[in-house]
XYZ file of C-alpha atoms in Angstrom:
545
model
C 0.000 0.000 0.000
C 1.471 3.352 -1.052
C 1.879 6.171 1.461
C 2.605 9.866 0.972
C 5.255 12.201 2.357
C 5.454 15.939 1.673
C 9.050 16.724 0.733
C 10.390 20.269 1.019
C 14.006 20.547 -0.083
C 16.548 22.631 -1.920
C 19.432 21.484 -4.089
C 22.823 23.147 -4.454
C 25.831 22.636 -6.667
C 28.792 20.926 -5.082
C 32.425 20.782 -6.209
C 33.448 18.366 -8.981
C 33.240 14.704 -8.031
C 36.206 13.796 -5.862
C 36.729 17.417 -4.788
C 37.113 18.805 -1.280
C 34.310 18.612 1.310
C 31.885 21.319 0.192
C 29.978 22.109 3.381
C 30.749 25.086 5.636
C 30.291 24.895 9.410
C 26.506 24.853 9.947
C 26.482 25.054 13.742
C 26.039 28.825 13.667
C 22.877 28.728 11.533
C 20.210 30.402 13.720
C 18.267 27.758 15.638
C 20.869 25.016 15.166
C 22.433 23.657 18.333
C 24.164 20.663 16.833
C 25.182 18.944 13.612
C 25.067 15.160 13.880
C 27.063 13.050 11.418
C 24.818 10.139 10.336
C 27.402 8.455 8.119
C 27.360 7.565 4.432
C 24.507 5.684 2.730
C 25.043 3.893 -0.576
C 21.978 4.408 -2.782
C 21.151 2.623 -6.018
C 18.192 4.093 -7.925
C 16.756 3.188 -11.313
C 14.445 5.793 -12.830
C 11.548 4.817 -15.073
C 9.847 6.801 -17.810
C 8.378 6.385 -21.269
C 10.727 6.213 -24.237
C 9.882 9.843 -25.066
C 10.306 10.953 -21.419
C 6.747 12.093 -20.710
C 7.228 12.013 -16.946
C 10.442 14.028 -17.043
C 8.778 16.608 -19.288
C 6.107 17.065 -16.613
C 8.736 17.192 -13.794
C 7.587 13.844 -12.385
C 10.055 11.196 -11.244
C 9.469 7.489 -10.695
C 12.259 5.362 -9.277
C 13.096 2.050 -7.659
C 15.753 2.578 -4.994
C 17.704 0.325 -2.665
C 19.931 1.451 0.182
C 19.203 4.013 2.874
C 16.250 3.872 5.272
C 13.493 4.295 2.657
C 14.204 1.595 0.079
C 11.306 1.009 -2.291
C 9.446 2.696 -5.107
C 9.099 6.479 -5.032
C 6.897 8.647 -7.235
C 7.465 12.384 -6.835
C 4.722 14.780 -7.870
C 5.508 18.523 -8.051
C 3.456 20.782 -5.762
C 5.345 24.071 -6.055
C 8.976 25.161 -6.369
C 11.035 23.012 -4.016
C 7.959 21.126 -2.770
C 6.938 17.651 -3.912
C 4.681 14.896 -2.701
C 6.570 11.624 -2.546
C 4.322 8.574 -2.942
C 6.032 5.460 -1.628
C 5.419 1.786 -2.277
C 7.245 -1.337 -1.048
C 10.168 -2.750 -2.981
C 9.194 -5.057 -5.845
C 10.610 -6.177 -9.170
C 8.024 -4.367 -11.303
C 6.428 -0.934 -11.154
C 3.568 -1.088 -8.605
C 0.101 -0.761 -10.125
C -0.789 1.996 -7.638
C 2.040 4.177 -8.926
C 1.402 3.368 -12.582
C -2.187 4.534 -12.107
C -0.992 7.869 -10.706
C 0.938 8.634 -13.910
C -1.688 7.232 -16.287
C -2.813 10.664 -17.495
C 0.789 11.319 -18.598
C 1.854 8.002 -20.073
C -1.533 6.807 -21.448
C -0.829 3.412 -23.026
C 2.951 3.851 -23.262
C 5.288 1.432 -21.478
C 7.417 2.500 -18.521
C 11.058 1.504 -19.067
C 14.326 2.078 -17.161
C 15.950 5.272 -18.448
C 18.691 6.163 -15.963
C 20.521 4.506 -13.082
C 21.955 6.699 -10.328
C 24.554 5.409 -7.872
C 24.963 7.843 -4.978
C 27.213 7.957 -1.948
C 25.163 10.119 0.428
C 27.055 11.735 3.319
C 24.283 12.683 5.767
C 24.162 15.271 8.565
C 21.240 16.174 10.825
C 20.724 19.742 11.994
C 19.049 19.691 15.416
C 17.847 22.279 17.915
C 18.617 22.503 21.648
C 16.111 19.749 22.451
C 17.587 17.407 19.859
C 14.627 17.830 17.509
C 15.502 17.421 13.845
C 15.291 20.675 11.873
C 16.664 19.528 8.533
C 18.774 16.864 6.884
C 21.776 18.037 4.898
C 23.426 15.583 2.560
C 26.389 15.683 0.203
C 25.656 13.333 -2.691
C 28.435 12.055 -4.939
C 26.518 10.787 -7.927
C 27.293 8.604 -10.930
C 24.633 8.478 -13.658
C 24.374 5.746 -16.278
C 22.041 6.066 -19.249
C 19.928 2.922 -19.726
C 17.851 3.896 -22.771
C 18.064 6.535 -25.464
C 21.831 6.480 -25.291
C 24.733 5.009 -23.346
C 26.381 8.020 -21.731
C 27.488 8.474 -18.141
C 28.210 11.440 -15.893
C 29.460 12.234 -12.404
C 28.837 15.185 -10.130
C 28.438 16.249 -6.510
C 25.428 18.084 -5.148
C 24.103 19.212 -1.790
C 20.539 18.632 -0.602
C 18.853 20.346 2.324
C 15.551 18.684 3.230
C 13.242 20.213 5.836
C 12.145 17.939 8.676
C 8.506 16.847 8.750
C 6.241 19.705 9.922
C 9.223 22.069 9.931
C 9.102 25.790 9.185
C 10.099 26.435 5.531
C 11.702 29.707 6.665
C 14.453 27.628 8.261
C 15.684 26.679 4.796
C 16.305 30.376 4.108
C 18.641 30.523 7.118
C 20.605 27.512 5.891
C 20.765 28.937 2.378
C 22.132 32.236 3.663
C 25.013 30.348 5.260
C 25.633 28.320 2.104
C 25.632 31.434 -0.084
C 28.256 33.054 2.115
C 30.394 29.994 1.477
C 29.991 30.493 -2.271
C 27.509 27.659 -2.743
C 24.732 28.354 -5.222
C 21.435 26.711 -6.124
C 21.532 23.850 -8.588
C 20.515 24.704 -12.131
C 18.704 21.346 -12.371
C 15.386 20.718 -10.678
C 16.292 17.126 -9.815
C 19.026 14.515 -10.113
C 17.085 12.880 -12.921
C 16.873 16.122 -14.909
C 20.630 16.616 -14.620
C 21.327 12.988 -15.468
C 19.161 13.090 -18.584
C 20.835 16.271 -19.743
C 24.403 15.211 -18.983
C 24.060 11.744 -20.537
C 22.046 12.737 -23.607
C 23.568 11.707 -26.940
C 25.552 14.552 -28.463
C 25.113 15.548 -32.078
C 28.216 15.353 -34.279
C 30.023 18.635 -34.632
C 30.097 18.456 -38.455
C 26.830 18.336 -40.428
C 26.329 15.014 -42.231
C 26.222 16.773 -45.583
C 29.636 18.334 -45.017
C 31.107 14.973 -44.027
C 29.805 13.359 -47.225
C 31.134 16.220 -49.291
C 34.524 15.930 -47.639
C 34.689 12.190 -48.284
C 33.678 12.631 -51.924
C 36.344 15.301 -52.469
C 33.806 17.912 -53.590
C 34.472 20.295 -50.769
C 36.308 23.507 -51.702
C 40.044 23.325 -51.230
C 41.648 25.711 -48.741
C 42.491 29.074 -50.244
C 40.906 28.325 -53.646
C 37.477 29.068 -55.024
C 35.332 26.283 -56.414
C 32.308 26.494 -58.682
C 29.984 25.467 -55.905
C 31.532 28.013 -53.565
C 34.748 29.321 -52.083
C 36.151 28.761 -48.655
C 34.635 32.073 -47.722
C 31.225 31.023 -49.020
C 31.323 27.802 -47.087
C 32.007 29.862 -43.967
C 29.028 32.097 -44.782
C 26.718 29.087 -45.112
C 28.044 27.743 -41.819
C 27.187 31.022 -40.083
C 23.714 31.024 -41.577
C 23.157 27.444 -40.451
C 24.320 28.251 -36.932
C 21.980 31.217 -36.742
C 19.018 29.163 -37.958
C 19.768 26.402 -35.462
C 19.413 28.840 -32.537
C 16.365 30.988 -33.310
C 15.195 33.667 -30.970
C 12.453 32.348 -28.678
C 9.039 33.224 -30.129
C 6.933 35.890 -28.486
C 4.235 33.906 -26.662
C 2.128 36.963 -25.835
C -1.434 36.354 -27.106
C -2.325 38.828 -29.861
C -5.219 37.501 -31.903
C -8.604 36.310 -30.722
C -7.472 32.754 -31.414
C -4.302 33.221 -29.336
C -6.305 34.243 -26.271
C -8.872 31.460 -26.483
C -6.249 28.787 -27.144
C -4.220 29.959 -24.145
C -7.281 29.505 -21.952
C -8.147 26.146 -23.526
C -4.618 24.819 -23.042
C -4.709 25.824 -19.378
C -7.872 23.754 -18.865
C -6.399 20.749 -20.680
C -3.316 21.007 -18.486
C -5.456 21.231 -15.342
C -7.342 18.035 -16.204
C -4.126 16.095 -16.768
C -2.357 17.525 -13.701
C -5.302 16.913 -11.350
C -5.671 13.263 -12.329
C -3.250 11.937 -9.652
C -4.877 14.104 -6.968
C -8.332 12.768 -7.857
C -7.053 9.196 -7.649
C -5.527 9.961 -4.237
C -8.780 11.570 -3.063
C -7.073 14.887 -2.301
C -9.675 17.336 -0.919
C -11.348 19.496 -3.586
C -9.470 17.765 -6.428
C -12.609 16.238 -7.952
C -14.328 19.617 -7.921
C -11.365 21.369 -9.521
C -11.053 18.746 -12.252
C -14.773 18.973 -12.951
C -14.538 22.756 -13.207
C -11.698 22.422 -15.732
C -13.838 20.143 -17.929
C -16.723 22.595 -17.745
C -14.516 25.567 -18.520
C -13.143 23.833 -21.590
C -16.557 22.740 -22.826
C -17.948 26.229 -22.240
C -15.045 27.707 -24.195
C -15.876 25.522 -27.184
C -19.537 26.566 -27.054
C -19.018 30.275 -26.389
C -16.275 30.777 -28.961
C -17.641 28.851 -31.907
C -16.628 31.720 -34.195
C -13.021 31.041 -33.268
C -12.870 27.241 -32.898
C -14.779 25.148 -35.440
C -17.677 23.533 -33.597
C -17.944 20.678 -36.073
C -14.667 19.565 -34.472
C -15.190 20.725 -30.876
C -18.824 19.651 -30.366
C -17.996 15.904 -30.288
C -15.201 16.666 -27.829
C -17.671 18.696 -25.799
C -19.906 15.610 -25.548
C -17.005 13.673 -24.045
C -16.188 16.508 -21.650
C -19.821 16.563 -20.517
C -19.616 12.816 -19.907
C -16.447 13.227 -17.834
C -17.959 16.078 -15.802
C -20.996 13.896 -15.064
C -18.795 11.024 -13.916
C -16.821 13.373 -11.685
C -20.090 14.801 -10.409
C -21.242 11.471 -8.988
C -18.640 11.796 -6.259
C -18.656 15.575 -5.955
C -22.437 15.932 -5.681
C -22.546 13.352 -2.905
C -19.749 15.180 -1.094
C -21.567 18.524 -1.306
C -24.891 17.005 -0.242
C -23.326 15.404 2.799
C -21.673 18.684 3.801
C -24.958 20.582 3.557
C -26.923 17.953 5.481
C -24.278 17.648 8.193
C -24.106 21.422 8.648
C -27.883 21.718 8.763
C -28.104 18.954 11.369
C -25.363 20.527 13.499
C -27.274 23.835 13.484
C -30.442 22.262 14.875
C -31.184 22.610 18.618
C -30.773 19.248 20.315
C -34.464 19.072 21.276
C -35.367 18.986 17.551
C -33.182 15.957 16.856
C -35.080 12.702 17.392
C -33.829 9.246 16.492
C -30.448 8.113 15.114
C -30.313 10.865 12.470
C -26.525 11.313 12.471
C -25.898 7.572 12.239
C -28.325 7.193 9.342
C -26.792 10.151 7.517
C -23.288 8.702 7.940
C -24.358 5.261 6.699
C -26.251 6.739 3.740
C -23.333 8.977 2.735
C -20.635 6.355 3.253
C -22.384 3.720 1.153
C -22.928 6.125 -1.739
C -19.436 7.627 -1.599
C -17.727 4.252 -1.446
C -19.486 3.107 -4.579
C -18.899 6.352 -6.430
C -15.173 6.362 -5.610
C -14.719 2.895 -7.062
C -16.656 3.886 -10.144
C -14.629 7.069 -10.630
C -11.294 5.238 -10.482
C -12.610 2.778 -13.083
C -13.524 5.745 -15.305
C -10.011 7.211 -15.020
C -8.504 3.855 -15.944
C -10.857 3.419 -18.894
C -10.137 3.777 -22.597
C -12.792 6.453 -23.135
C -11.136 8.836 -20.695
C -7.621 8.206 -22.011
C -8.827 8.690 -25.588
C -10.331 12.023 -24.536
C -6.982 13.192 -23.133
C -5.255 12.246 -26.378
C -7.933 14.061 -28.384
C -7.396 17.198 -26.302
C -3.654 16.989 -26.909
C -4.292 16.788 -30.635
C -6.713 19.713 -30.551
C -4.424 22.164 -28.754
C -1.471 21.090 -30.922
C -3.408 21.649 -34.152
C -6.493 23.734 -33.301
C -9.408 23.935 -35.767
C -9.281 27.728 -36.125
C -11.876 29.650 -38.087
C -11.354 32.909 -39.950
C -12.311 35.061 -36.955
C -9.442 33.565 -34.934
C -6.941 35.772 -36.751
C -8.826 38.978 -35.918
C -8.238 41.352 -33.034
C -9.760 40.079 -29.770
C -11.502 43.303 -28.774
C -14.285 42.740 -31.285
C -14.585 38.968 -31.696
C -14.249 37.961 -28.047
C -16.377 40.818 -26.715
C -19.214 39.890 -29.079
C -19.181 36.273 -27.875
C -19.302 37.328 -24.230
C -22.190 39.740 -24.836
C -24.116 36.985 -26.577
C -23.756 34.719 -23.554
C -24.799 37.541 -21.229
C -27.981 38.139 -23.246
C -28.903 34.459 -22.848
C -28.459 34.731 -19.083
C -30.751 37.759 -19.063
C -33.447 35.834 -20.934
C -33.295 32.865 -18.567
C -33.347 34.962 -15.393
C -36.310 36.899 -16.777
C -38.186 33.657 -17.463
C -37.476 32.359 -13.958
C -38.719 35.563 -12.321
C -42.014 35.344 -14.211
C -42.783 31.841 -12.913
C -44.459 31.107 -9.559
C -42.514 29.215 -6.883
C -42.434 25.509 -7.537
C -40.725 22.880 -9.629
C -40.900 24.877 -12.890
C -39.191 27.869 -11.307
C -36.635 25.542 -9.728
C -35.728 24.201 -13.182
C -35.643 27.681 -14.716
C -33.327 28.990 -12.005
C -31.080 25.957 -12.463
C -30.870 26.660 -16.218
C -30.025 30.307 -15.480
C -27.292 29.161 -13.089
C -25.694 26.951 -15.737
C -25.766 29.790 -18.256
C -24.314 32.227 -15.712
C -21.484 29.775 -15.148
C -20.799 29.531 -18.876
C -20.786 33.322 -19.186
C -18.397 33.559 -16.260
C -15.980 31.161 -17.966
C -16.270 33.060 -21.242
C -15.444 36.277 -19.388
C -12.482 34.574 -17.682
C -11.048 33.653 -21.066
C -11.692 37.212 -22.247
C -10.118 39.020 -19.288
C -6.493 39.056 -20.578
C -7.757 40.616 -23.816
C -10.522 42.913 -22.542
C -9.239 43.831 -19.091
C -11.421 45.294 -16.330
C -14.831 45.073 -18.077
C -14.414 41.316 -18.482
C -13.038 40.943 -14.942
C -16.069 42.838 -13.596
C -18.385 40.526 -15.495
C -16.613 37.510 -13.977
C -17.407 38.907 -10.520
C -21.036 39.607 -11.425
C -21.593 36.151 -12.870
C -19.871 34.516 -9.908
C -22.186 36.384 -7.537
C -25.250 35.352 -9.547
C -23.973 31.779 -9.830
C -23.503 31.615 -6.050
C -27.016 32.887 -5.365
C -28.634 30.515 -7.844
C -26.358 27.737 -6.571
C -27.724 28.220 -3.046
C -31.186 27.726 -4.482
C -30.186 24.550 -6.348
C -28.477 23.211 -3.221
C -31.778 23.612 -1.398
C -33.542 21.652 -4.142
C -30.997 18.818 -3.894
C -31.044 18.799 -0.076
C -34.831 18.511 -0.032
C -34.652 15.550 -2.395
C -32.101 13.814 -0.162
C -34.158 14.507 2.947
C -37.220 12.894 1.376
C -35.123 9.808 0.663
C -33.669 9.705 4.181
C -37.078 10.236 5.776
C -38.502 7.320 3.784
C -35.645 5.033 4.851
C -36.042 6.093 8.497
C -39.808 5.510 8.424
C -39.381 2.044 6.894
C -36.876 1.206 9.650
C -39.374 2.252 12.325
C -37.457 5.439 13.245
C -38.889 8.853 14.028
C -38.769 10.991 10.862
C -39.604 14.296 12.608
C -36.090 15.776 12.286
C -36.012 15.235 8.520
C -39.228 17.243 8.236
C -37.727 20.093 10.268
C -34.638 20.152 8.054
C -36.830 20.077 4.948
C -38.764 23.112 6.128
C -35.552 25.039 6.784
C -34.225 24.191 3.323
C -37.494 25.384 1.819
C -37.156 28.692 3.681
C -33.642 29.186 2.290
C -34.942 28.678 -1.240
C -37.673 31.237 -0.665
C -35.098 33.737 0.625
C -33.014 33.309 -2.545
C -36.069 33.821 -4.748
C -36.838 37.033 -2.867
C -33.251 38.278 -3.260
C -32.884 37.442 -6.961
C -34.750 40.432 -8.500
C -32.567 42.989 -6.717
C -29.369 41.058 -7.441
C -30.196 40.785 -11.106
C -31.169 44.453 -11.418
C -27.761 45.480 -10.074
C -26.014 43.144 -12.550
C -28.069 44.418 -15.485
C -27.187 47.995 -14.605
C -23.486 47.125 -14.953
C -24.069 45.325 -18.250
C -21.646 43.114 -20.147
C -18.286 43.968 -21.729
């Protein structure tokens, strides 16, 4: 069974392998009362990746390591700069299925193969405070890297690692770094040992172009100091300069300029979010399911709102798959939200209004549903339909189906799309306000909420191009979405309470408390309906972009 450890560390460049001891005296780092020598550990790690290094490209590392006190399989997922979650699994001969699943969104159907072997002699020191509590582990690693696939190179280097103790204060690392900087030690240019190993052992291109070598062998190359019909020595030099310049082009300006640039930037961000959140959803990280679902909705809304920019004959079928994924994610998320609302409502009730085993029934009801939905969701993420969708999204952002309007300035094209969405929201809110309270109004308000959400996402995509007017619309739509969402939550809570009350009655329990909670939920819905006209009037006065 895999477990997780949050790893906060910094890496520094050491002297060349075999050089002098690189560490300064660390006893005068503020807070440090002692430096304990823990000896040298011999570590042997084999790193796995796809043949085209998909994990390394995403700054993920997967290794099998022996030696030290944490032998086993380690998968490191980036959290932020210098912070990673290390997922550990027991030592085995093959990659554990649990870890393979966590990188599925990256590797898809590709095989994981050994790419690099690192042999490290780790000289370890513990920095402790006056009570002997560990503050950080400092290690000097003398590393030898051996390429196992994609080449046969090797490399050696020395580096320094400073890893914060569990639950330690990250500010302590700044104190250690200040001491290291004074000693002339600087941060490593590589994010990880694997990144450095891949770079240092990569096959090197031959210095001479293949064409020049063939020409030299055939005797057609110009002789030194003499001009030939195909060119002189000087001309060959000119061609060489031109080739060198072309081989190192200036990095392209990635600033979005056209309407298509802006929308594709937003779409790519949502694709990236889906892929990056996959491991968190599998690990049941709080709020991860919700965030992944939002990314699918944002992307689908982008396709629908900006049909003048992205060809909908291409994006509509993808939108169907995104809707399917959002629904599958919603099975778990909706149950989570329902349980939160019901638990909060029950906690707010005076004790004299709680009769029967209400809390126990709620826990049993929620647990049974959530357990089943979790298993189903993991099966979805392992399924071919989901993996095909990820590949389709990759293809779309790599070669987007742009229409003619995509090349135009964003101020006109994007603003028009956002205004169109806003007008649809206005129509739906107007329809809802004309209906009497009841199921029809509930449905109308739910439709208005979904359209407000789509308009919000359209305005989000538009904000970099349109500035404050779009940002203001995002705020307005978020406010409206929240209000209408409160109403929809009440509708869902009342449905769940009817179900719970029926189960309680059939079990011979008192259903009084469920009726009280139902009445309170109904009152909240009525309050939202009373607030909506004023809220919408204020939004209409501001208008769209």
